[in-house]
Amino acid sequence: MRRRTRPLLALVLAPVLAGCFASGGGSDAAGDAQDGSRLRVALAFPPAENLSPYGADATLLSRLGVTEGLTALDANGAAAPALAASWRQENDRTWLFTLREATFQDGSAVTPAAVAAALTHATQAKPVPAALSGVTLTAKAEGSQGVRITTAAPDPVLPLRLSSPSLAILSGKAYGTKDEQTEVDPVGHATGPFELTKVLGSTAATLDRYDDYWGGRAQATGIDVKFVADGTARASALRTDQVDLAEAIPVAQAATLDKATREATATTRTTSLFLNTKKGPFKDAALRAAARQAVDTSAFAKGVYEGYADPGAGIYGPAVTWAAGKRTEPVGRAKPGKPDKTRITLATYDNRPELPEVAQVLKQQLEKAGFEVALEVREYSRLESDALDGEFDAFVGARNSLVDTGDPIGVLASDYTCEGSYNLALLCDKDVDRAVADAADISDTAERQDAAMTAEAEILGTDAVVPLVHQRIITGVGPDVRGELLDPYERTLVGVGTRR
């Protein structure tokens, strides 16, 4: 999914999560270990944007161990070294990052000039990557190992921002020439332990181990990926030993897997109902309030998700453990109006198999309240552009609130501000924009969290979004697999130590 963002403090602000990264064996380098077999992986989402790192496919690339940024997220949500071995803040707008010795998969060196060029390309992308929402930065090479990054305004969370999968560092060959105007091509031009060698459209991909990876040679010799939108088919593939890892197992299929082969991970993902505030019936705040009032969130957690979720409480769920104690009541809500058989189109996607069922329950709830609802379900890659263009009156989507940067403010800027790049509700409210901007300027941990919740209250007060459930993601893990990387942000899946 495309997204957009603002900050979180790498050294100061580390969201305390309900659990740390779950791993079946860690991610230790294995240069001296016996090679494992190739891994067979079933993913729910095929490439939606030709593997561009600037949109929906960024997380796909990071989960397969293809791309890396200057920094990464550690188990506690703080910035950790990746391609940058260290960094220091020179003043409130400038940071100096020191690179480690590394090479791109095309054999060229990871140099300060290459890194600065990659970040410059990201700043020029249209739409802007989620992690750079509301942020202007420039990157320049400094000596043989340094990259100096300057932001137009103070950005105390820049190291954490640079961990975003959408700010992956690629070699110059990935971008083509200025005259060619080609799309960004990560195939063979990234830095991770696995190199993309073949992509068969939306059906499959092949990755080989990159033996010169700076973090040590991966244990698996490669990865064979199948993109399988049907969740039942993913679960079946794991049961019949056709794949070793299967992401996003439907809750309805969880019981069909041996207990030892299913891992439930508390995540920062929330399933929500987004209402189109720009055009159509839900431009009327009173009708949005009527839709929100019609929703019974307990029906989703207990029914659709069969206990693998918690009722929606806000934009941030229980996996962000500080949020509940700081949450305040939504402000400025309109008085619910009368639907009076207002016709609406409700859309969702089937890559996450619970969503069509969620939408069906929502349809019933909204119709009971007096709306007339037409339901539209597509595969995500065929739905995203229409959703972002406001072609639907209502949209059900699952959004990881901390995936872009790990910053609680990031999702607010990308999803709910006038300039947000993943604004499914097309919300443009001056009070919301002001609250998000105020929160983004705060570096103190507790104060930033308080400001995030103030902004959340402003957003929920518009009824542009109705949080439905906070999810636990079920991953199918074959009995012989070790070292899978399951984290609350859903950025990782396969790493150096993953093997069978």
Short mmCIF file of C-alpha atoms in Angstrom, two decimals:
data_model
loop_
_atom_site.label_atom_id
_atom_site.label_comp_id
_atom_site.label_asym_id
_atom_site.label_seq_id
_atom_site.Cartn_x
_atom_site.Cartn_y
_atom_site.Cartn_z
CA MET A 1 0.00 0.00 0.00
CA ARG A 2 1.10 3.48 -0.67
CA ARG A 3 1.65 5.59 2.36
CA ARG A 4 3.02 8.81 3.74
CA THR A 5 4.47 10.01 7.04
CA ARG A 6 6.21 12.20 9.63
CA PRO A 7 8.74 11.37 12.44
CA LEU A 8 9.58 9.18 15.58
CA LEU A 9 12.70 9.54 17.69
CA ALA A 10 15.26 6.83 17.15
CA LEU A 11 17.11 7.37 20.37
CA VAL A 12 14.27 8.72 22.47
CA LEU A 13 11.01 7.35 21.13
CA ALA A 14 10.78 3.55 21.00
CA PRO A 15 7.19 2.32 21.14
CA VAL A 16 6.83 -0.36 23.78
CA LEU A 17 5.13 -3.27 22.08
CA ALA A 18 3.21 -6.18 23.50
CA GLY A 19 5.87 -8.56 22.22
CA CYS A 20 9.26 -8.55 20.59
CA PHE A 21 10.15 -10.11 17.27
CA ALA A 22 9.31 -13.80 17.25
CA SER A 23 11.99 -15.94 15.68
CA GLY A 24 12.40 -19.62 15.25
CA GLY A 25 16.14 -19.45 15.46
CA GLY A 26 17.40 -15.92 15.20
CA SER A 27 19.04 -14.24 12.24
CA ASP A 28 22.68 -15.03 12.87
CA ALA A 29 24.98 -15.04 9.89
CA ALA A 30 25.82 -18.51 8.72
CA GLY A 31 28.89 -18.30 6.57
CA ASP A 32 30.41 -21.30 8.30
CA ALA A 33 27.20 -23.29 8.65
CA GLN A 34 26.01 -25.98 6.31
CA ASP A 35 23.80 -24.58 3.59
CA GLY A 36 20.07 -25.05 3.95
CA SER A 37 17.69 -25.79 1.11
CA ARG A 38 15.91 -23.18 -0.95
CA LEU A 39 12.92 -21.74 0.86
CA ARG A 40 9.44 -21.93 -0.63
CA VAL A 41 7.30 -18.95 0.38
CA ALA A 42 3.66 -18.08 -0.31
CA LEU A 43 2.86 -14.37 -0.08
CA ALA A 44 -0.62 -12.86 -0.08
CA PHE A 45 0.12 -9.74 -2.12
CA PRO A 46 1.64 -9.79 -5.62
CA PRO A 47 3.65 -6.81 -6.82
CA ALA A 48 1.22 -3.93 -7.26
CA GLU A 49 3.59 -1.28 -8.61
CA ASN A 50 6.26 -3.09 -10.64
CA LEU A 51 8.33 -3.61 -7.47
CA SER A 52 8.84 0.09 -6.93
CA PRO A 53 10.26 0.64 -3.44
CA TYR A 54 8.18 3.79 -3.08
CA GLY A 55 4.75 2.22 -2.69
CA ALA A 56 2.97 -0.99 -1.84
CA ASP A 57 5.85 -3.26 -2.85
CA ALA A 58 8.41 -1.78 -0.47
CA THR A 59 7.42 -4.08 2.39
CA LEU A 60 7.29 -7.06 0.05
CA LEU A 61 10.95 -6.43 -0.83
CA SER A 62 12.02 -6.04 2.80
CA ARG A 63 10.12 -9.17 3.91
CA LEU A 64 12.03 -11.23 1.35
CA GLY A 65 15.41 -9.87 2.44
CA VAL A 66 16.03 -8.01 -0.81
CA THR A 67 16.30 -4.37 0.24
CA GLU A 68 17.73 -2.43 3.18
CA GLY A 69 17.89 1.14 4.34
CA LEU A 70 20.50 3.07 6.27
CA THR A 71 18.82 1.91 9.48
CA ALA A 72 16.46 -0.83 10.62
CA LEU A 73 13.98 -1.29 13.47
CA ASP A 74 15.09 -3.36 16.43
CA ALA A 75 12.79 -5.52 18.56
CA ASN A 76 11.83 -2.55 20.73
CA GLY A 77 10.99 -0.24 17.83
CA ALA A 78 14.17 1.85 18.00
CA ALA A 79 16.52 2.61 15.11
CA ALA A 80 19.35 0.08 14.69
CA PRO A 81 22.34 0.05 12.32
CA ALA A 82 21.87 -1.37 8.83
CA LEU A 83 23.83 0.09 5.90
CA ALA A 84 24.81 2.87 8.27
CA ALA A 85 27.09 1.54 11.00
CA SER A 86 26.54 4.64 13.15
CA TRP A 87 25.26 8.21 13.11
CA ARG A 88 25.32 11.40 15.10
CA GLN A 89 23.22 14.55 15.18
CA GLU A 90 25.23 17.66 14.31
CA ASN A 91 22.41 20.15 14.93
CA ASP A 92 18.62 20.12 14.99
CA ARG A 93 18.42 19.79 11.19
CA THR A 94 21.56 17.86 10.26
CA TRP A 95 22.73 14.28 10.83
CA LEU A 96 25.92 12.55 9.72
CA PHE A 97 25.63 8.83 8.91
CA THR A 98 28.75 6.66 8.65
CA LEU A 99 28.44 3.78 6.19
CA ARG A 100 29.69 0.26 6.71
CA GLU A 101 31.57 -1.56 3.95
CA ALA A 102 28.99 -3.17 1.68
CA THR A 103 28.28 -3.86 -1.96
CA PHE A 104 25.22 -3.79 -4.14
CA GLN A 105 24.08 -7.01 -5.75
CA ASP A 106 25.35 -5.75 -9.12
CA GLY A 107 28.88 -5.69 -7.68
CA SER A 108 29.25 -1.93 -7.23
CA ALA A 109 30.22 -0.47 -3.88
CA VAL A 110 27.82 1.17 -1.46
CA THR A 111 29.42 4.62 -1.49
CA PRO A 112 28.31 7.91 0.04
CA ALA A 113 27.54 9.20 -3.45
CA ALA A 114 25.38 6.17 -4.26
CA VAL A 115 23.46 6.47 -0.99
CA ALA A 116 22.92 10.21 -1.44
CA ALA A 117 21.67 9.60 -4.98
CA ALA A 118 19.25 6.89 -3.83
CA LEU A 119 17.75 9.12 -1.15
CA THR A 120 17.50 12.01 -3.62
CA HIS A 121 15.54 9.78 -6.00
CA ALA A 122 13.18 8.93 -3.13
CA THR A 123 12.52 12.61 -2.42
CA GLN A 124 11.59 13.11 -6.09
CA ALA A 125 9.22 10.15 -6.33
CA LYS A 126 5.56 10.77 -7.17
CA PRO A 127 3.71 10.28 -4.95
CA VAL A 128 6.23 10.92 -2.24
CA PRO A 129 7.11 7.82 -0.17
CA ALA A 130 5.13 7.51 3.03
CA ALA A 131 8.17 7.99 5.23
CA LEU A 132 8.81 11.42 3.70
CA SER A 133 5.30 12.79 4.06
CA GLY A 134 5.63 16.39 5.20
CA VAL A 135 9.42 16.14 5.25
CA THR A 136 11.96 17.81 2.98
CA LEU A 137 15.50 16.47 3.10
CA THR A 138 18.73 16.66 1.15
CA ALA A 139 21.49 14.06 1.22
CA LYS A 140 25.12 14.74 0.30
CA ALA A 141 28.24 12.60 0.31
CA GLU A 142 30.79 13.45 2.98
CA GLY A 143 34.27 11.97 2.51
CA SER A 144 34.79 8.26 1.90
CA GLN A 145 32.23 6.93 4.42
CA GLY A 146 29.82 9.69 5.38
CA VAL A 147 26.40 10.86 4.22
CA ARG A 148 25.17 14.15 5.60
CA ILE A 149 21.38 14.50 5.64
CA THR A 150 19.77 17.87 6.25
CA THR A 151 16.06 18.46 6.76
CA ALA A 152 14.22 21.71 6.05
CA ALA A 153 12.73 21.64 9.54
CA PRO A 154 14.03 19.95 12.71
CA ASP A 155 13.39 16.22 12.52
CA PRO A 156 14.45 14.53 15.78
CA VAL A 157 13.39 11.12 14.50
CA LEU A 158 15.31 11.02 11.24
CA PRO A 159 17.27 7.79 12.03
CA LEU A 160 14.01 5.98 12.66
CA ARG A 161 12.44 7.45 9.51
CA LEU A 162 15.29 6.10 7.40
CA SER A 163 14.44 2.55 8.49
CA SER A 164 11.34 2.68 6.29
CA PRO A 165 11.25 0.03 3.53
CA SER A 166 10.28 2.83 1.13
CA LEU A 167 13.71 4.44 1.68
CA ALA A 168 15.70 1.38 0.62
CA ILE A 169 19.12 2.09 -0.85
CA LEU A 170 19.61 0.87 -4.44
CA SER A 171 22.54 1.24 -6.84
CA GLY A 172 22.56 3.88 -9.55
CA LYS A 173 21.69 1.27 -12.18
CA ALA A 174 18.27 0.83 -10.58
CA TYR A 175 17.17 4.28 -11.68
CA GLY A 176 18.24 4.36 -15.33
CA THR A 177 19.20 7.62 -16.99
CA LYS A 178 17.36 10.91 -16.69
CA ASP A 179 16.33 10.67 -20.35
CA GLU A 180 14.93 7.16 -20.00
CA GLN A 181 12.48 8.07 -17.23
CA THR A 182 12.28 4.38 -16.33
CA GLU A 183 10.61 3.03 -13.21
CA VAL A 184 12.86 2.09 -10.32
CA ASP A 185 14.14 -1.47 -10.80
CA PRO A 186 15.38 -3.26 -7.64
CA VAL A 187 16.16 -6.51 -9.51
CA GLY A 188 19.88 -7.10 -8.98
CA HIS A 189 20.45 -3.59 -7.57
CA ALA A 190 19.69 -3.95 -3.85
CA THR A 191 21.93 -4.84 -0.88
CA GLY A 192 20.10 -7.56 1.06
CA PRO A 193 21.05 -11.21 1.61
CA PHE A 194 18.76 -12.33 -1.23
CA GLU A 195 18.77 -11.09 -4.81
CA LEU A 196 15.74 -11.00 -7.06
CA THR A 197 16.64 -12.83 -10.27
CA LYS A 198 13.26 -13.40 -11.92
CA VAL A 199 9.77 -11.99 -11.51
CA LEU A 200 6.90 -13.67 -13.32
CA GLY A 201 4.35 -10.88 -13.21
CA SER A 202 1.90 -11.33 -10.37
CA THR A 203 2.37 -15.08 -9.99
CA ALA A 204 5.91 -15.89 -8.84
CA ALA A 205 9.43 -14.68 -8.20
CA THR A 206 12.83 -16.28 -7.82
CA LEU A 207 15.56 -15.08 -5.48
CA ASP A 208 19.11 -16.37 -5.11
CA ARG A 209 21.42 -15.94 -2.17
CA TYR A 210 23.74 -12.95 -2.47
CA ASP A 211 27.01 -14.43 -1.28
CA ASP A 212 28.77 -11.09 -0.74
CA TYR A 213 26.18 -9.74 1.67
CA TRP A 214 27.86 -7.59 4.32
CA GLY A 215 26.01 -9.38 7.14
CA GLY A 216 27.29 -12.84 6.22
CA ARG A 217 26.11 -15.49 3.80
CA ALA A 218 22.49 -16.54 4.25
CA GLN A 219 21.80 -20.12 5.26
CA ALA A 220 19.14 -20.69 2.60
CA THR A 221 20.53 -20.83 -0.94
CA GLY A 222 17.53 -18.98 -2.33
CA ILE A 223 13.80 -18.36 -2.18
CA ASP A 224 11.05 -19.46 -4.53
CA VAL A 225 8.04 -17.21 -4.07
CA LYS A 226 4.45 -17.77 -5.10
CA PHE A 227 1.95 -14.93 -4.91
CA VAL A 228 -1.26 -16.57 -3.75
CA ALA A 229 -4.13 -14.18 -3.09
CA ASP A 230 -6.44 -16.94 -1.87
CA GLY A 231 -5.86 -17.53 1.84
CA THR A 232 -7.30 -21.04 1.80
CA ALA A 233 -4.88 -21.95 -0.95
CA ARG A 234 -1.96 -20.60 1.09
CA ALA A 235 -2.95 -22.72 4.08
CA SER A 236 -3.42 -25.77 1.87
CA ALA A 237 0.01 -25.26 0.31
CA LEU A 238 1.59 -25.34 3.77
CA ARG A 239 -0.35 -28.42 4.88
CA THR A 240 0.64 -30.35 1.75
CA ASP A 241 4.32 -29.33 2.03
CA GLN A 242 4.27 -27.23 -1.13
CA VAL A 243 5.61 -24.20 0.75
CA ASP A 244 7.69 -23.65 3.88
CA LEU A 245 6.28 -20.27 4.88
CA ALA A 246 2.81 -18.90 4.20
CA GLU A 247 1.85 -15.42 5.32
CA ALA A 248 -1.55 -14.14 6.42
CA ILE A 249 -3.27 -17.45 7.09
CA PRO A 250 -7.04 -16.83 7.37
CA VAL A 251 -8.41 -17.33 10.86
CA ALA A 252 -10.90 -19.78 9.38
CA GLN A 253 -7.97 -21.93 8.23
CA ALA A 254 -5.90 -21.72 11.42
CA ALA A 255 -7.49 -24.81 12.95
CA THR A 256 -6.61 -26.85 9.86
CA LEU A 257 -2.90 -26.41 10.60
CA ASP A 258 -0.99 -28.27 13.27
CA LYS A 259 -0.48 -26.05 16.31
CA ALA A 260 3.29 -26.27 15.79
CA THR A 261 2.98 -24.84 12.28
CA ARG A 262 1.01 -21.69 13.02
CA GLU A 263 2.43 -18.58 14.67
CA ALA A 264 0.12 -15.78 15.83
CA THR A 265 1.90 -12.45 16.15
CA ALA A 266 0.43 -9.39 17.83
CA THR A 267 0.82 -6.57 15.36
CA THR A 268 0.17 -2.87 15.05
CA ARG A 269 -2.29 -3.59 12.22
CA THR A 270 -5.82 -2.25 12.50
CA THR A 271 -8.73 -3.06 10.21
CA SER A 272 -10.85 0.05 9.72
CA LEU A 273 -13.78 1.45 7.80
CA PHE A 274 -12.73 4.55 5.85
CA LEU A 275 -15.49 6.95 4.76
CA ASN A 276 -15.03 9.22 1.73
CA THR A 277 -15.16 12.75 3.15
CA LYS A 278 -14.55 14.52 -0.17
CA LYS A 279 -17.46 13.43 -2.33
CA GLY A 280 -20.57 11.31 -2.19
CA PRO A 281 -22.94 10.77 0.76
CA PHE A 282 -20.20 10.69 3.41
CA LYS A 283 -19.14 14.23 2.61
CA ASP A 284 -21.93 14.90 5.12
CA ALA A 285 -20.51 14.54 8.64
CA ALA A 286 -23.95 13.61 9.98
CA LEU A 287 -24.12 10.57 7.69
CA ARG A 288 -20.58 9.58 8.68
CA ALA A 289 -21.69 9.72 12.30
CA ALA A 290 -24.70 7.57 11.44
CA ALA A 291 -22.43 4.97 9.83
CA ARG A 292 -20.10 4.95 12.81
CA GLN A 293 -23.03 4.59 15.18
CA ALA A 294 -24.28 1.59 13.19
CA VAL A 295 -21.06 -0.39 13.64
CA ASP A 296 -20.76 -3.05 16.34
CA THR A 297 -17.01 -3.80 16.56
CA SER A 298 -17.42 -6.80 18.86
CA ALA A 299 -19.04 -8.70 15.98
CA PHE A 300 -15.75 -8.61 14.08
CA ALA A 301 -13.34 -9.60 16.85
CA LYS A 302 -15.40 -12.51 18.12
CA GLY A 303 -17.05 -13.57 14.89
CA VAL A 304 -14.98 -12.84 11.81
CA TYR A 305 -11.56 -13.06 13.50
CA GLU A 306 -12.49 -15.87 15.92
CA GLY A 307 -10.53 -14.33 18.77
CA TYR A 308 -7.42 -13.50 16.72
CA ALA A 309 -8.19 -9.78 17.13
CA ASP A 310 -9.36 -7.19 19.64
CA PRO A 311 -12.31 -4.79 19.15
CA GLY A 312 -11.28 -1.51 17.55
CA ALA A 313 -10.41 1.11 20.14
CA GLY A 314 -8.59 3.65 18.00
CA ILE A 315 -5.96 4.05 15.32
CA TYR A 316 -3.43 2.40 17.65
CA GLY A 317 -4.24 -1.01 19.13
CA PRO A 318 -3.07 -3.09 22.13
CA ALA A 319 0.29 -3.90 20.52
CA VAL A 320 1.20 -0.24 21.12
CA THR A 321 0.99 -0.66 24.87
CA TRP A 322 1.23 3.01 25.85
CA ALA A 323 -1.77 4.07 23.75
CA ALA A 324 -4.67 2.81 25.87
CA GLY A 325 -3.62 4.74 28.96
CA LYS A 326 -3.30 7.99 27.01
CA ARG A 327 -6.40 7.74 24.79
CA THR A 328 -8.93 10.56 25.04
CA GLU A 329 -12.47 10.86 23.75
CA PRO A 330 -12.96 11.94 20.12
CA VAL A 331 -13.68 15.65 19.79
CA GLY A 332 -16.15 17.55 17.65
CA ARG A 333 -18.30 14.66 16.46
CA ALA A 334 -21.41 15.55 14.49
CA LYS A 335 -24.85 14.45 15.58
CA PRO A 336 -25.85 11.31 13.63
CA GLY A 337 -28.21 11.97 10.75
CA LYS A 338 -30.82 9.72 9.18
CA PRO A 339 -29.54 7.46 6.36
CA ASP A 340 -33.04 7.31 4.81
CA LYS A 341 -32.01 4.63 2.28
CA THR A 342 -28.91 6.54 1.14
CA ARG A 343 -27.08 4.46 -1.47
CA ILE A 344 -23.39 3.79 -0.86
CA THR A 345 -20.68 1.64 -2.42
CA LEU A 346 -18.52 -0.29 0.05
CA ALA A 347 -15.26 -1.77 -1.28
CA THR A 348 -12.54 -4.06 0.03
CA TYR A 349 -9.95 -6.57 -1.19
CA ASP A 350 -9.63 -10.31 -0.83
CA ASN A 351 -5.86 -10.71 -0.33
CA ARG A 352 -6.64 -10.68 3.39
CA PRO A 353 -9.47 -13.19 3.40
CA GLU A 354 -11.20 -11.85 6.49
CA LEU A 355 -11.85 -8.49 4.84
CA PRO A 356 -14.67 -9.59 2.49
CA GLU A 357 -16.37 -11.18 5.49
CA VAL A 358 -15.85 -7.99 7.50
CA ALA A 359 -17.37 -6.02 4.64
CA GLN A 360 -20.33 -8.39 4.45
CA VAL A 361 -21.04 -7.95 8.17
CA LEU A 362 -20.64 -4.19 7.77
CA LYS A 363 -23.08 -4.24 4.88
CA GLN A 364 -25.68 -5.89 7.11
CA GLN A 365 -25.05 -3.45 9.97
CA LEU A 366 -25.28 -0.41 7.70
CA GLU A 367 -28.39 -1.68 5.96
CA LYS A 368 -30.01 -2.27 9.35
CA ALA A 369 -29.27 1.39 10.11
CA GLY A 370 -31.02 2.52 6.91
CA PHE A 371 -28.32 2.64 4.22
CA GLU A 372 -28.55 0.81 0.91
CA VAL A 373 -25.16 -0.84 0.33
CA ALA A 374 -23.52 -2.19 -2.83
CA LEU A 375 -20.46 -4.31 -2.04
CA GLU A 376 -17.41 -4.50 -4.33
CA VAL A 377 -14.51 -6.91 -3.73
CA ARG A 378 -11.34 -7.08 -5.85
CA GLU A 379 -7.73 -8.18 -5.59
CA TYR A 380 -5.76 -5.35 -3.95
CA SER A 381 -3.60 -4.37 -6.93
CA ARG A 382 -6.79 -3.82 -8.95
CA LEU A 383 -8.39 -1.74 -6.24
CA GLU A 384 -5.78 0.58 -4.74
CA SER A 385 -5.76 3.37 -7.32
CA ASP A 386 -9.56 3.64 -7.37
CA ALA A 387 -9.67 3.70 -3.58
CA LEU A 388 -7.08 6.48 -3.38
CA ASP A 389 -8.95 8.42 -6.07
CA GLY A 390 -12.14 8.31 -4.01
CA GLU A 391 -14.13 6.11 -6.36
CA PHE A 392 -15.88 4.41 -3.42
CA ASP A 393 -18.04 5.84 -0.67
CA ALA A 394 -16.58 3.51 1.94
CA PHE A 395 -13.54 1.26 2.08
CA VAL A 396 -12.49 -1.52 4.43
CA GLY A 397 -8.73 -1.85 4.75
CA ALA A 398 -6.11 -3.32 7.09
CA ARG A 399 -3.34 -0.85 7.94
CA ASN A 400 -0.21 -1.35 10.03
CA SER A 401 -0.06 1.89 11.98
CA LEU A 402 3.70 1.76 12.60
CA VAL A 403 5.00 0.07 9.44
CA ASP A 404 6.23 3.15 7.61
CA THR A 405 8.68 4.53 10.14
CA GLY A 406 7.78 3.06 13.52
CA ASP A 407 6.59 6.55 14.39
CA PRO A 408 3.06 6.88 15.83
CA ILE A 409 2.75 10.24 14.07
CA GLY A 410 3.70 8.80 10.69
CA VAL A 411 0.44 7.02 9.96
CA LEU A 412 -1.52 10.11 10.98
CA ALA A 413 0.32 12.29 8.47
CA SER A 414 0.12 9.80 5.62
CA ASP A 415 -3.47 8.69 6.11
CA TYR A 416 -5.39 11.64 7.51
CA THR A 417 -3.83 14.97 6.47
CA CYS A 418 -4.60 17.08 3.42
CA GLU A 419 -1.29 16.13 1.77
CA GLY A 420 -1.25 12.50 2.93
CA SER A 421 -0.35 10.01 0.20
CA TYR A 422 -2.44 7.14 1.61
CA ASN A 423 -5.50 9.13 2.58
CA LEU A 424 -8.29 6.63 1.85
CA ALA A 425 -10.88 8.87 3.51
CA LEU A 426 -9.67 11.89 1.50
CA LEU A 427 -9.79 13.79 4.78
CA CYS A 428 -8.67 17.42 4.71
CA ASP A 429 -9.38 19.11 8.04
CA LYS A 430 -7.42 22.09 9.34
CA ASP A 431 -7.74 21.02 12.98
CA VAL A 432 -6.44 17.55 12.18
CA ASP A 433 -3.54 18.93 10.14
CA ARG A 434 -2.63 21.29 12.97
CA ALA A 435 -2.73 18.54 15.61
CA VAL A 436 -0.58 16.20 13.49
CA ALA A 437 1.94 18.95 12.73
CA ASP A 438 2.18 19.89 16.42
CA ALA A 439 2.79 16.27 17.39
CA ALA A 440 5.45 15.83 14.71
CA ASP A 441 7.57 18.62 16.19
CA ILE A 442 7.87 17.01 19.63
CA SER A 443 10.88 14.85 20.53
CA ASP A 444 10.20 14.01 24.18
CA THR A 445 8.79 10.48 24.32
CA ALA A 446 5.89 11.00 26.73
CA GLU A 447 4.93 14.36 25.25
CA ARG A 448 4.99 12.97 21.72
CA GLN A 449 2.76 10.09 22.74
CA ASP A 450 0.32 12.51 24.39
CA ALA A 451 0.27 14.63 21.24
CA ALA A 452 -0.32 11.55 19.07
CA MET A 453 -3.40 10.71 21.12
CA THR A 454 -4.64 14.29 20.90
CA ALA A 455 -4.33 14.06 17.12
CA GLU A 456 -6.06 10.67 17.14
CA ALA A 457 -8.99 12.21 19.03
CA GLU A 458 -9.26 14.96 16.38
CA ILE A 459 -9.24 12.38 13.58
CA LEU A 460 -11.78 10.07 15.19
CA GLY A 461 -13.95 13.11 15.84
CA THR A 462 -14.39 13.61 12.11
CA ASP A 463 -15.76 10.04 11.74
CA ALA A 464 -13.61 9.70 8.61
CA VAL A 465 -12.36 6.40 10.00
CA VAL A 466 -14.02 3.79 12.19
CA PRO A 467 -11.49 1.35 13.74
CA LEU A 468 -13.00 -2.15 13.64
CA VAL A 469 -10.41 -4.59 15.00
CA HIS A 470 -6.75 -4.76 15.97
CA GLN A 471 -5.28 -7.87 14.38
CA ARG A 472 -3.01 -10.72 15.23
CA ILE A 473 -1.43 -12.07 12.08
CA ILE A 474 -1.17 -15.84 11.63
CA THR A 475 1.85 -17.11 9.73
CA GLY A 476 2.16 -20.70 8.59
CA VAL A 477 5.64 -22.06 9.38
CA GLY A 478 6.70 -25.50 8.14
CA PRO A 479 7.95 -27.97 10.76
CA ASP A 480 11.51 -27.94 9.37
CA VAL A 481 11.84 -24.15 9.17
CA ARG A 482 14.11 -22.28 11.57
CA GLY A 483 14.89 -18.58 11.89
CA GLU A 484 11.69 -17.05 10.49
CA LEU A 485 11.40 -13.37 11.40
CA LEU A 486 7.96 -12.35 12.62
CA ASP A 487 7.63 -8.81 13.93
CA PRO A 488 4.79 -6.45 14.93
CA TYR A 489 5.57 -4.15 12.00
CA GLU A 490 5.39 -6.96 9.41
CA ARG A 491 8.57 -5.73 7.73
CA THR A 492 10.50 -8.98 7.98
CA LEU A 493 9.91 -12.64 7.23
CA VAL A 494 13.09 -14.16 5.76
CA GLY A 495 16.60 -13.28 6.90
CA VAL A 496 20.17 -14.53 6.99
CA GLY A 497 19.37 -17.24 9.54
CA THR A 498 16.14 -18.51 7.98
CA ARG A 499 16.51 -22.06 6.73
CA ARG A 500 15.06 -25.53 6.44
#
